[in-house]
Tab-separated table of C-alpha atoms in Angstrom:
chain	number	residue	atom	x	y	z
L	1	MET	CA	9.629	26.844	-17.247
L	2	LEU	CA	13.126	28.284	-16.626
L	3	LEU	CA	14.914	26.121	-14.046
L	4	ARG	CA	17.836	28.350	-13.131
L	5	THR	CA	19.383	30.100	-10.130
L	6	LYS	CA	22.599	31.834	-9.170
L	7	LEU	CA	24.513	30.691	-6.089
L	8	HIS	CA	27.754	32.329	-4.884
L	9	GLY	CA	28.195	33.994	-8.241
L	10	LYS	CA	27.711	30.840	-10.297
L	11	THR	CA	24.650	30.173	-12.436
L	12	TYR	CA	23.089	26.718	-12.261
L	13	GLU	CA	20.571	25.734	-14.918
L	14	PHE	CA	18.729	22.436	-15.144
L	15	PRO	CA	17.410	21.256	-18.509
L	16	ASP	CA	14.257	19.554	-17.250
L	17	ILE	CA	12.306	18.447	-14.185
L	18	ARG	CA	13.798	14.949	-14.339
L	19	LEU	CA	17.362	16.162	-13.795
L	20	LEU	CA	16.281	18.859	-11.362
L	21	MET	CA	14.626	16.220	-9.198
L	22	GLY	CA	17.635	13.932	-9.364
L	23	LYS	CA	20.142	16.641	-8.490
L	24	ALA	CA	17.993	17.913	-5.600
L	25	ASN	CA	18.157	14.500	-3.940
L	26	GLU	CA	20.517	13.573	-1.125
L	27	GLU	CA	23.538	11.728	-2.482
L	28	LYS	CA	22.787	8.085	-3.367
L	29	SER	CA	25.115	5.664	-5.113
L	30	GLY	CA	22.184	4.509	-7.254
L	31	ASP	CA	21.518	8.010	-8.521
L	32	ARG	CA	25.200	8.361	-9.389
L	33	LEU	CA	25.005	5.054	-11.244
L	34	ALA	CA	21.976	6.384	-13.130
L	35	GLY	CA	23.748	9.662	-13.966
L	36	VAL	CA	21.192	11.935	-12.309
L	37	CYS	CA	22.884	13.006	-9.064
L	38	ALA	CA	24.388	16.398	-8.274
L	39	ASP	CA	28.084	16.823	-9.080
L	40	SER	CA	28.671	18.843	-5.925
L	41	ALA	CA	27.022	19.966	-2.708
L	42	ALA	CA	26.645	23.429	-4.226
L	43	GLU	CA	24.773	22.038	-7.226
L	44	ARG	CA	22.518	20.075	-4.869
L	45	VAL	CA	21.675	23.232	-2.932
L	46	ALA	CA	21.050	25.116	-6.185
L	47	ALA	CA	18.690	22.368	-7.370
L	48	ARG	CA	16.760	22.570	-4.125
L	49	LEU	CA	16.460	26.343	-4.396
L	50	VAL	CA	14.975	25.926	-7.848
L	51	LEU	CA	12.739	23.012	-6.844
L	52	ALA	CA	11.338	25.008	-3.921
L	53	GLU	CA	9.935	27.518	-6.424
L	54	VAL	CA	8.336	24.933	-8.725
L	55	PRO	CA	4.509	24.786	-8.532
L	56	LEU	CA	3.065	21.427	-7.513
L	57	SER	CA	1.133	21.405	-10.792
L	58	VAL	CA	4.404	21.079	-12.710
L	59	LEU	CA	5.311	17.909	-10.818
L	60	HIS	CA	1.774	16.601	-11.317
L	61	ASP	CA	2.110	17.179	-15.059
L	62	THR	CA	5.574	15.566	-15.284
L	63	PRO	CA	5.223	11.920	-14.254
L	64	ALA	CA	8.376	9.812	-14.293
L	65	VAL	CA	6.833	7.627	-16.997
L	66	PRO	CA	4.263	9.118	-19.410
L	67	TYR	CA	0.600	8.428	-18.711
L	68	GLU	CA	0.027	6.688	-22.028
L	69	ASP	CA	3.003	4.342	-21.520
L	70	ASP	CA	2.629	3.163	-17.943
L	71	GLU	CA	-0.218	1.643	-15.936
L	72	VAL	CA	1.302	2.762	-12.613
L	73	THR	CA	1.184	6.371	-13.790
L	74	ARG	CA	-2.400	5.944	-14.945
L	75	LEU	CA	-3.444	4.345	-11.665
L	76	ILE	CA	-1.900	7.133	-9.578
L	77	HIS	CA	-3.206	9.997	-11.699
L	78	ASP	CA	-6.698	8.547	-12.097
L	79	SER	CA	-7.006	8.209	-8.302
L	80	VAL	CA	-6.212	11.881	-7.568
L	81	ASP	CA	-9.053	13.792	-5.925
L	82	GLN	CA	-9.421	16.653	-8.373
L	83	THR	CA	-11.201	18.906	-5.903
L	84	VAL	CA	-8.273	18.690	-3.490
L	85	TYR	CA	-5.711	18.940	-6.271
L	86	ASN	CA	-7.255	22.122	-7.621
L	87	GLU	CA	-6.955	23.670	-4.161
L	88	ILE	CA	-3.200	23.051	-3.948
L	89	LYS	CA	-1.896	22.897	-7.501
L	90	GLY	CA	-0.665	26.490	-7.314
L	91	TRP	CA	1.399	25.875	-4.168
L	92	LYS	CA	5.132	25.891	-4.651
L	93	VAL	CA	7.029	22.843	-3.410
L	94	GLY	CA	8.718	24.961	-0.751
L	95	ASP	CA	5.345	26.264	0.420
L	96	PHE	CA	4.103	22.698	0.694
L	97	ARG	CA	7.050	21.808	2.934
L	98	GLU	CA	6.315	24.764	5.212
L	99	TRP	CA	2.656	23.780	5.399
L	100	LEU	CA	3.471	20.185	6.345
L	101	LEU	CA	5.735	21.349	9.174
L	102	ALA	CA	3.514	24.170	10.473
L	103	ASP	CA	2.097	23.837	13.985
L	104	THR	CA	-1.349	24.776	12.726
L	105	THR	CA	-1.494	21.899	10.225
L	106	THR	CA	-3.352	18.928	11.710
L	107	PRO	CA	-3.155	15.213	10.824
L	108	ASP	CA	-6.666	15.350	9.373
L	109	MET	CA	-5.654	18.234	7.127
L	110	ILE	CA	-2.629	16.301	5.884
L	111	ARG	CA	-4.684	13.159	5.246
L	112	ARG	CA	-7.139	15.159	3.164
L	113	ILE	CA	-4.424	16.854	1.122
L	114	SER	CA	-2.735	13.502	0.456
L	115	ASN	CA	-5.700	12.540	-1.714
L	116	GLY	CA	-4.792	15.316	-4.143
L	117	LEU	CA	-1.136	14.316	-4.546
L	118	THR	CA	0.764	12.301	-7.117
L	119	ALA	CA	3.940	10.410	-6.267
L	120	GLU	CA	6.115	13.014	-7.970
L	121	MET	CA	4.606	15.757	-5.802
L	122	ILE	CA	5.342	13.696	-2.677
L	123	ALA	CA	8.892	12.969	-3.822
L	124	GLY	CA	9.518	16.625	-4.584
L	125	VAL	CA	8.715	17.867	-1.100
L	126	THR	CA	10.683	15.000	0.433
L	127	LYS	CA	13.850	16.227	-1.299
L	128	LEU	CA	13.570	19.587	0.488
L	129	MET	CA	13.381	18.061	3.963
L	130	SER	CA	16.132	17.399	6.470
L	131	ASN	CA	16.192	14.131	8.395
L	132	LEU	CA	14.548	15.826	11.363
L	133	ASP	CA	11.885	17.319	9.076
L	134	LEU	CA	11.095	13.837	7.763
L	135	MET	CA	10.812	12.439	11.285
L	136	TYR	CA	8.657	15.276	12.572
L	137	ALA	CA	6.298	15.287	9.600
L	138	ALA	CA	5.874	11.501	9.545
L	139	LYS	CA	5.129	11.432	13.261
L	140	ARG	CA	2.171	13.712	12.587
L	141	ILE	CA	0.572	11.255	10.156
L	142	PRO	CA	-0.424	8.055	11.973
L	143	VAL	CA	-1.913	5.433	9.650
L	144	THR	CA	-3.701	2.434	11.135
L	145	ALA	CA	-4.956	-0.795	9.577
L	146	HIS	CA	-6.694	-3.960	10.775
L	147	CYS	CA	-6.418	-7.584	9.727
L	148	ALA	CA	-6.609	-9.973	12.707
L	149	ASN	CA	-5.318	-7.145	14.888
L	150	THR	CA	-4.656	-3.415	14.659
L	151	ILE	CA	-1.372	-1.914	13.514
L	152	GLY	CA	-0.168	1.675	13.625
L	153	SER	CA	-2.173	3.074	16.535
L	154	PRO	CA	-0.397	5.943	18.322
L	155	GLY	CA	1.569	4.636	21.278
L	156	THR	CA	2.278	1.248	19.698
L	157	LEU	CA	5.185	-0.388	17.874
L	158	SER	CA	4.775	-3.764	16.197
L	159	SER	CA	7.211	-6.415	15.033
L	160	ARG	CA	7.170	-8.929	12.192
L	161	ASN	CA	8.201	-12.375	13.398
L	162	GLN	CA	10.529	-13.395	10.516
L	163	PRO	CA	11.486	-17.043	11.119
L	164	ASN	CA	13.331	-17.711	7.853
L	165	HIS	CA	15.170	-21.006	7.436
L	166	PRO	CA	17.746	-22.058	4.801
L	167	THR	CA	15.833	-25.275	3.997
L	168	ASP	CA	12.256	-24.198	4.849
L	169	SER	CA	12.279	-26.757	7.663
L	170	PRO	CA	8.855	-26.562	9.369
L	171	GLU	CA	10.414	-27.719	12.640
L	172	GLY	CA	13.184	-25.129	12.496
L	173	ILE	CA	10.752	-22.383	11.539
L	174	ARG	CA	8.368	-23.368	14.323
L	175	ALA	CA	11.192	-23.091	16.871
L	176	GLU	CA	12.068	-19.613	15.589
L	177	ILE	CA	8.407	-18.571	15.754
L	178	TYR	CA	8.193	-19.631	19.388
L	179	GLU	CA	11.331	-17.707	20.291
L	180	GLY	CA	10.000	-14.566	18.598
L	181	LEU	CA	6.599	-14.873	20.246
L	182	SER	CA	8.239	-15.177	23.648
L	183	TYR	CA	9.753	-11.725	23.118
L	184	GLY	CA	6.553	-10.203	21.750
L	185	SER	CA	7.490	-10.368	18.055
L	186	GLY	CA	4.641	-11.267	15.725
L	187	ASP	CA	1.924	-8.671	16.165
L	188	SER	CA	2.665	-7.344	12.687
L	189	VAL	CA	2.701	-10.779	11.061
L	190	ILE	CA	4.365	-14.162	11.265
L	191	GLY	CA	5.970	-13.843	7.859
L	192	ILE	CA	8.300	-16.361	6.206
L	193	ASN	CA	10.522	-15.723	3.173
L	194	PRO	CA	10.495	-19.173	1.565
L	195	VAL	CA	13.416	-20.832	-0.160
L	196	ASP	CA	10.995	-22.937	-2.206
L	197	ASP	CA	8.272	-20.923	-3.971
L	198	SER	CA	6.284	-23.992	-5.017
L	199	TYR	CA	2.654	-24.474	-4.075
L	200	GLY	CA	3.390	-27.573	-2.013
L	201	SER	CA	6.065	-25.922	0.121
L	202	VAL	CA	4.181	-22.648	0.576
L	203	SER	CA	0.906	-24.345	1.513
L	204	ARG	CA	2.767	-26.537	4.033
L	205	LEU	CA	4.211	-23.468	5.760
L	206	LEU	CA	0.831	-21.732	5.727
L	207	ASP	CA	-0.755	-24.765	7.404
L	208	MET	CA	1.975	-24.908	10.049
L	209	THR	CA	1.834	-21.207	10.942
L	210	TYR	CA	-1.967	-21.269	11.013
L	211	GLU	CA	-1.839	-24.242	13.382
L	212	VAL	CA	0.460	-22.267	15.708
L	213	ILE	CA	-1.864	-19.261	15.589
L	214	LYS	CA	-4.971	-21.333	16.298
L	215	THR	CA	-3.396	-23.560	18.952
L	216	TRP	CA	-2.298	-20.573	21.003
L	217	ASP	CA	-5.180	-18.282	19.984
L	218	ILE	CA	-2.752	-15.600	18.820
L	219	PRO	CA	-4.336	-12.376	17.513
L	220	THR	CA	-2.114	-12.096	14.455
L	221	GLN	CA	-1.874	-13.158	10.832
L	222	ASN	CA	0.461	-15.377	8.833
L	223	CYS	CA	2.104	-14.824	5.455
L	224	VAL	CA	4.501	-16.767	3.242
L	225	LEU	CA	6.238	-14.232	1.039
L	226	SER	CA	6.143	-16.220	-2.201
L	227	HIS	CA	5.143	-14.845	-5.575
L	228	VAL	CA	1.575	-13.603	-5.505
L	229	THR	CA	0.459	-16.219	-8.042
L	230	THR	CA	1.521	-19.011	-5.682
L	231	GLN	CA	-0.454	-17.419	-2.869
L	232	MET	CA	-3.463	-17.059	-5.161
L	233	LYS	CA	-3.324	-20.789	-5.856
L	234	CYS	CA	-3.104	-21.424	-2.119
L	235	MET	CA	-6.184	-19.312	-1.445
L	236	GLU	CA	-8.152	-20.991	-4.213
L	237	SER	CA	-7.160	-24.397	-2.811
L	238	GLY	CA	-8.267	-23.559	0.726
L	239	SER	CA	-4.923	-22.928	2.429
L	240	PRO	CA	-5.157	-20.612	5.468
L	241	VAL	CA	-3.764	-17.271	4.270
L	242	GLY	CA	-3.625	-14.250	6.571
L	243	LEU	CA	-1.924	-11.625	4.426
L	244	VAL	CA	-1.222	-11.671	0.684
L	245	PHE	CA	2.277	-10.476	-0.194
L	246	GLN	CA	4.013	-9.061	-3.243
L	247	SER	CA	7.091	-6.950	-3.990
L	248	LEU	CA	6.290	-3.804	-5.979
L	249	ALA	CA	8.097	-1.516	-8.389
L	250	GLY	CA	7.222	2.050	-9.304
L	251	SER	CA	6.886	1.506	-13.043
L	252	GLN	CA	5.061	-0.929	-15.291
L	253	LYS	CA	8.359	-2.177	-16.697
L	254	GLY	CA	9.661	-2.747	-13.178
L	255	ASN	CA	6.582	-4.744	-12.256
L	256	ASP	CA	6.997	-6.737	-15.457
L	257	SER	CA	10.365	-7.841	-14.074
L	258	PHE	CA	8.549	-9.092	-10.947
L	259	GLY	CA	6.045	-10.946	-13.118
L	260	ILE	CA	3.079	-8.886	-11.966
L	261	SER	CA	0.609	-6.329	-13.296
L	262	VAL	CA	-2.130	-4.151	-11.862
L	263	GLY	CA	-4.684	-6.614	-13.198
L	264	MET	CA	-2.971	-9.476	-11.388
L	265	LEU	CA	-2.844	-7.532	-8.131
L	266	ASP	CA	-6.510	-6.626	-8.545
L	267	GLU	CA	-7.329	-10.322	-8.878
L	268	ALA	CA	-5.226	-11.210	-5.834
L	269	TYR	CA	-6.911	-8.492	-3.787
L	270	GLU	CA	-10.372	-9.824	-4.626
L	271	LEU	CA	-9.299	-13.343	-3.664
L	272	ALA	CA	-7.832	-12.022	-0.404
L	273	LYS	CA	-11.083	-10.321	0.551
L	274	LYS	CA	-12.920	-13.570	-0.133
L	275	HIS	CA	-10.532	-16.184	1.281
L	276	CYS	CA	-8.164	-14.712	3.908
L	277	PHE	CA	-9.072	-16.081	7.343
L	278	PRO	CA	-8.771	-12.861	9.460
L	279	LYS	CA	-11.623	-10.391	9.754
L	280	GLY	CA	-9.821	-7.627	7.861
L	281	PRO	CA	-10.636	-5.348	6.078
L	282	ASN	CA	-6.914	-4.923	5.255
L	283	PHE	CA	-5.328	-8.034	3.730
L	284	MET	CA	-2.375	-6.962	1.572
L	285	TYR	CA	1.326	-6.775	2.388
L	286	PHE	CA	3.800	-5.099	0.027
L	287	GLU	CA	7.557	-4.661	0.076
L	288	THR	CA	9.574	-2.069	-1.798
L	289	GLY	CA	13.062	-0.564	-1.771
L	290	GLN	CA	14.927	2.279	-3.431
L	291	GLY	CA	16.887	1.071	-6.444
L	292	ALA	CA	14.674	-1.809	-7.551
L	293	GLU	CA	13.666	-0.083	-10.783
L	294	LEU	CA	17.233	0.924	-11.621
L	295	SER	CA	18.410	-2.655	-11.115
L	296	ALA	CA	15.760	-3.762	-13.637
L	297	GLU	CA	16.563	-0.899	-16.060
L	298	ALA	CA	12.973	0.232	-15.508
L	299	HIS	CA	13.513	3.708	-14.014
L	300	ASN	CA	13.072	5.713	-17.255
L	301	GLY	CA	16.063	7.888	-16.352
L	302	TRP	CA	14.614	9.153	-13.059
L	303	ASP	CA	16.117	9.028	-9.575
L	304	GLN	CA	15.311	6.170	-7.227
L	305	LEU	CA	13.437	8.289	-4.680
L	306	VAL	CA	10.782	9.256	-7.230
L	307	LEU	CA	10.296	5.648	-8.314
L	308	GLU	CA	9.971	4.591	-4.675
L	309	ALA	CA	7.228	7.157	-4.109
L	310	ARG	CA	5.372	5.668	-7.064
L	311	CYS	CA	5.429	2.250	-5.353
L	312	TYR	CA	3.421	3.739	-2.508
L	313	GLY	CA	0.917	5.255	-4.903
L	314	LEU	CA	0.395	1.792	-6.365
L	315	ALA	CA	0.147	0.141	-2.944
L	316	LYS	CA	-2.521	2.593	-1.801
L	317	ARG	CA	-4.980	1.135	-4.320
L	318	TYR	CA	-5.203	-2.053	-2.256
L	319	HIS	CA	-5.686	-0.590	1.246
L	320	PRO	CA	-2.795	-2.675	2.625
L	321	PHE	CA	-2.364	-3.835	6.179
L	322	GLN	CA	1.312	-3.028	5.949
L	323	VAL	CA	3.986	-1.847	3.540
L	324	ASN	CA	7.659	-2.429	4.221
L	325	THR	CA	10.614	-0.716	2.595
L	326	VAL	CA	13.524	-3.164	2.750
L	327	VAL	CA	15.788	-0.195	2.828
L	328	GLY	CA	19.302	-1.640	3.030
L	329	PHE	CA	18.724	-5.009	1.384
L	330	ILE	CA	19.282	-4.119	-2.251
L	331	GLY	CA	22.936	-3.341	-1.636
L	332	PRO	CA	25.626	-0.647	-1.842
L	333	GLU	CA	25.197	-0.179	-5.594
L	334	TYR	CA	22.068	1.792	-4.697
L	335	LEU	CA	22.608	2.861	-1.063
L	336	TYR	CA	26.322	2.820	-0.427
L	337	ASP	CA	26.734	3.271	3.306
L	338	ALA	CA	24.997	3.783	6.642
L	339	ARG	CA	24.328	7.462	5.992
L	340	GLN	CA	22.573	6.751	2.681
L	341	ILE	CA	20.622	3.831	4.153
L	342	GLN	CA	19.469	5.939	7.093
L	343	ARG	CA	18.403	8.805	4.857
L	344	ALA	CA	16.485	6.477	2.543
L	345	GLY	CA	14.696	4.831	5.474
L	346	LEU	CA	13.478	8.194	6.757
L	347	GLU	CA	12.462	9.287	3.250
L	348	ASP	CA	10.531	6.110	2.526
L	349	HIS	CA	8.711	6.111	5.846
L	350	PHE	CA	7.629	9.725	5.403
L	351	MET	CA	6.545	9.240	1.790
L	352	GLY	CA	4.499	6.175	2.664
L	353	LYS	CA	2.742	7.941	5.512
L	354	LEU	CA	2.066	11.017	3.354
L	355	THR	CA	0.632	8.730	0.673
L	356	GLY	CA	-1.696	7.340	3.319
L	357	ILE	CA	-0.432	3.793	3.807
L	358	PRO	CA	0.707	1.982	7.002
L	359	MET	CA	4.511	1.903	6.804
L	360	GLY	CA	7.144	-0.280	8.375
L	361	VAL	CA	10.849	-0.309	7.628
L	362	ASP	CA	13.290	-3.182	7.450
L	363	ALA	CA	16.239	-1.409	9.076
L	364	CYS	CA	18.905	-3.629	7.558
L	365	TYR	CA	22.113	-3.896	5.552
L	366	THR	CA	23.966	-6.421	3.447
L	367	ASN	CA	27.409	-7.557	4.460
L	368	HIS	CA	29.113	-5.791	1.546
L	369	ALA	CA	27.672	-2.372	2.450
L	370	ARG	CA	29.560	0.166	4.552
L	371	ALA	CA	27.264	-0.205	7.557
L	372	ASP	CA	27.146	-2.047	10.852
L	373	GLN	CA	24.675	-3.039	13.529
L	374	ASN	CA	25.060	0.225	15.420
L	375	ALA	CA	24.061	2.144	12.301
L	376	ILE	CA	20.933	0.032	11.902
L	377	GLU	CA	20.025	0.486	15.552
L	378	ASN	CA	20.443	4.239	15.074
L	379	LEU	CA	18.021	4.108	12.161
L	380	ALA	CA	15.532	2.077	14.194
L	381	VAL	CA	15.663	4.684	16.970
L	382	MET	CA	15.073	7.528	14.511
L	383	LEU	CA	12.206	5.686	12.840
L	384	THR	CA	10.584	4.845	16.174
L	385	ALA	CA	10.686	8.529	17.054
L	386	ALA	CA	9.087	9.184	13.658
L	387	GLY	CA	6.158	6.843	14.391
L	388	CYS	CA	7.148	3.823	12.301
L	389	ASN	CA	4.497	1.099	12.484
L	390	TYR	CA	6.747	-1.934	12.746
L	391	PHE	CA	10.195	-3.466	12.298
L	392	MET	CA	11.476	-6.926	11.471
L	393	GLY	CA	12.220	-9.467	14.185
L	394	VAL	CA	14.961	-11.884	13.106
L	395	PRO	CA	16.752	-14.346	15.428
L	396	MET	CA	19.871	-12.501	16.661
L	397	GLY	CA	19.381	-9.964	13.868
L	398	ASP	CA	21.101	-12.322	11.381
L	399	ASP	CA	18.864	-13.794	8.688
L	400	SER	CA	20.157	-17.302	7.996
L	401	MET	CA	18.294	-17.627	4.701
L	402	LEU	CA	18.537	-14.168	3.116
L	403	SER	CA	22.073	-13.559	4.495
L	404	TYR	CA	21.578	-9.994	5.622
L	405	GLN	CA	21.685	-8.166	8.950
L	406	CYS	CA	18.517	-6.820	10.497
L	407	THR	CA	16.732	-5.927	13.717
L	408	SER	CA	16.314	-8.793	16.162
L	409	TYR	CA	13.535	-10.205	18.331
L	410	HIS	CA	15.076	-8.219	21.185
L	411	ASP	CA	15.044	-4.833	19.459
L	412	ALA	CA	11.324	-4.072	19.329
L	413	PRO	CA	10.877	-4.633	23.098
L	414	THR	CA	13.874	-2.390	23.751
L	415	LEU	CA	12.486	0.350	21.522
L	416	ARG	CA	9.071	0.010	23.150
L	417	GLN	CA	10.578	0.569	26.576
L	418	LEU	CA	12.806	3.388	25.351
L	419	PHE	CA	9.842	5.289	23.886
L	420	ASN	CA	7.088	4.071	26.256
L	421	LEU	CA	5.317	2.164	23.497
L	422	ARG	CA	3.249	-1.033	23.545
L	423	PRO	CA	2.607	-3.939	21.163
L	424	ALA	CA	-0.609	-3.962	19.144
L	425	PRO	CA	-3.379	-3.835	21.777
L	426	GLU	CA	-4.904	-7.246	20.987
L	427	PHE	CA	-1.451	-8.816	20.979
L	428	GLU	CA	-0.477	-7.213	24.275
L	429	ARG	CA	-3.582	-8.659	25.933
L	430	TRP	CA	-2.600	-12.086	24.588
L	431	MET	CA	0.943	-11.681	25.953
L	432	GLU	CA	-0.482	-10.688	29.330
L	433	SER	CA	-2.599	-13.842	29.377
L	434	LEU	CA	0.605	-15.905	29.073
L	435	GLY	CA	2.478	-13.831	31.633
L	436	LEU	CA	4.995	-12.526	29.080
L	437	ILE	CA	4.322	-8.840	29.684
L	438	LYS	CA	2.945	-6.723	32.510
L	439	ASN	CA	2.224	-2.998	32.368
L	440	GLY	CA	3.991	-2.839	29.024
L	441	VAL	CA	7.236	-4.411	30.296
L	442	LEU	CA	8.477	-7.930	29.542
L	443	THR	CA	8.443	-10.288	32.513
L	444	ASP	CA	10.985	-12.911	33.580
L	445	LYS	CA	9.088	-15.457	31.466
L	446	ALA	CA	9.825	-13.526	28.282
L	447	GLY	CA	12.458	-15.011	26.018
L	448	ASP	CA	11.680	-18.587	27.058
L	449	PRO	CA	10.241	-20.369	24.005
L	450	THR	CA	9.704	-23.597	25.945
L	451	ILE	CA	6.429	-22.225	27.283
L	452	PHE	CA	5.019	-23.093	23.836
L	453	LEU	CA	6.016	-26.741	24.218
L	454	LYS	CA	3.674	-27.354	27.135
L	455	ARG	CA	0.418	-27.784	25.280
């Protein structure tokens, strides 16, 4: 296929789909590091003009890693609904964008079409969209899931209570949990990033968080974000696990660097369905982030947006309760500044929703990136307008263990009031029973963690 166009009297020709896709992407420092980004704004526009005319079948037939070499590719391609794919394979990428944004296209229509898509097809249409396009399209694709409660229902916004501690102190973590709960953070999950990944430490934190949940009859789930093998040992030993976590990459080589495989995730998923204490049926929690594959030299020469889309195709296999793109955490080598972080957050959220998974976003940045708290709040506002399922809740927005800046316990309630949203319905009823919220608005009791010291 000839990948060429003329723009303002200059001819632009792209040697293959891989470089066309990279040069059509919004500018990212990671893509520049990988040598696949456009050299100019004009070249980027030219690449998008060419990409808009490419049939979806070409992207389907050009996976970022060949089928025979990569289990992620095989998983994604083998799960495609061929009946749906055959209906749309002749669409051009530009036509697909217009269809997604058309007033006559319904959420049910989009959900059906998503079953005929590969990650490369999803990434291709994402590259043609403006920020507002990404927000509008994602808003039209609500994705719900249920573990101990329900996430993603229209009209709701949830929050992960993230009580990380630099020494994994159960007492310190418990205090942070209580503060977050008093603001209504925790309906997504009470999720701890542990310093110590050992079985003994992880099981101790699982026991403590489960005790908090049971003592106060909280309709939520716990999770200690250790390696999946540690959590598998915890489940087999009888520890109370709510959600099973793992970071994902979009290639087999990338997942090798995480010490995981599809077979291992399959085994973890079966254990979760058997041993997790909530009702379910959704028990898995995954985190991703643009640039992970490049940092592991596992991107096969493709841009980071395409590899991120492949993460979501992998996650979909396990019907997760939530997926979280930790969008600014990987650092400025991959997303240099606030503009790139904001763009990536909107891209990831849209791609996850189009894939059919319940998406949250860690609107965050590291201290060596060209970003600040205002930029992250801007991203959170845009993502809330786009229908994001949940954000992180970190004490004062400053993670004392991971050393990055994030959304705080205060931010989700503010966004809920700004957009007339509520917590997860089961969680809101629990908050009402404690007098923390009334008619969707926090009461004077909110923000006082000492109420949890009276039982």
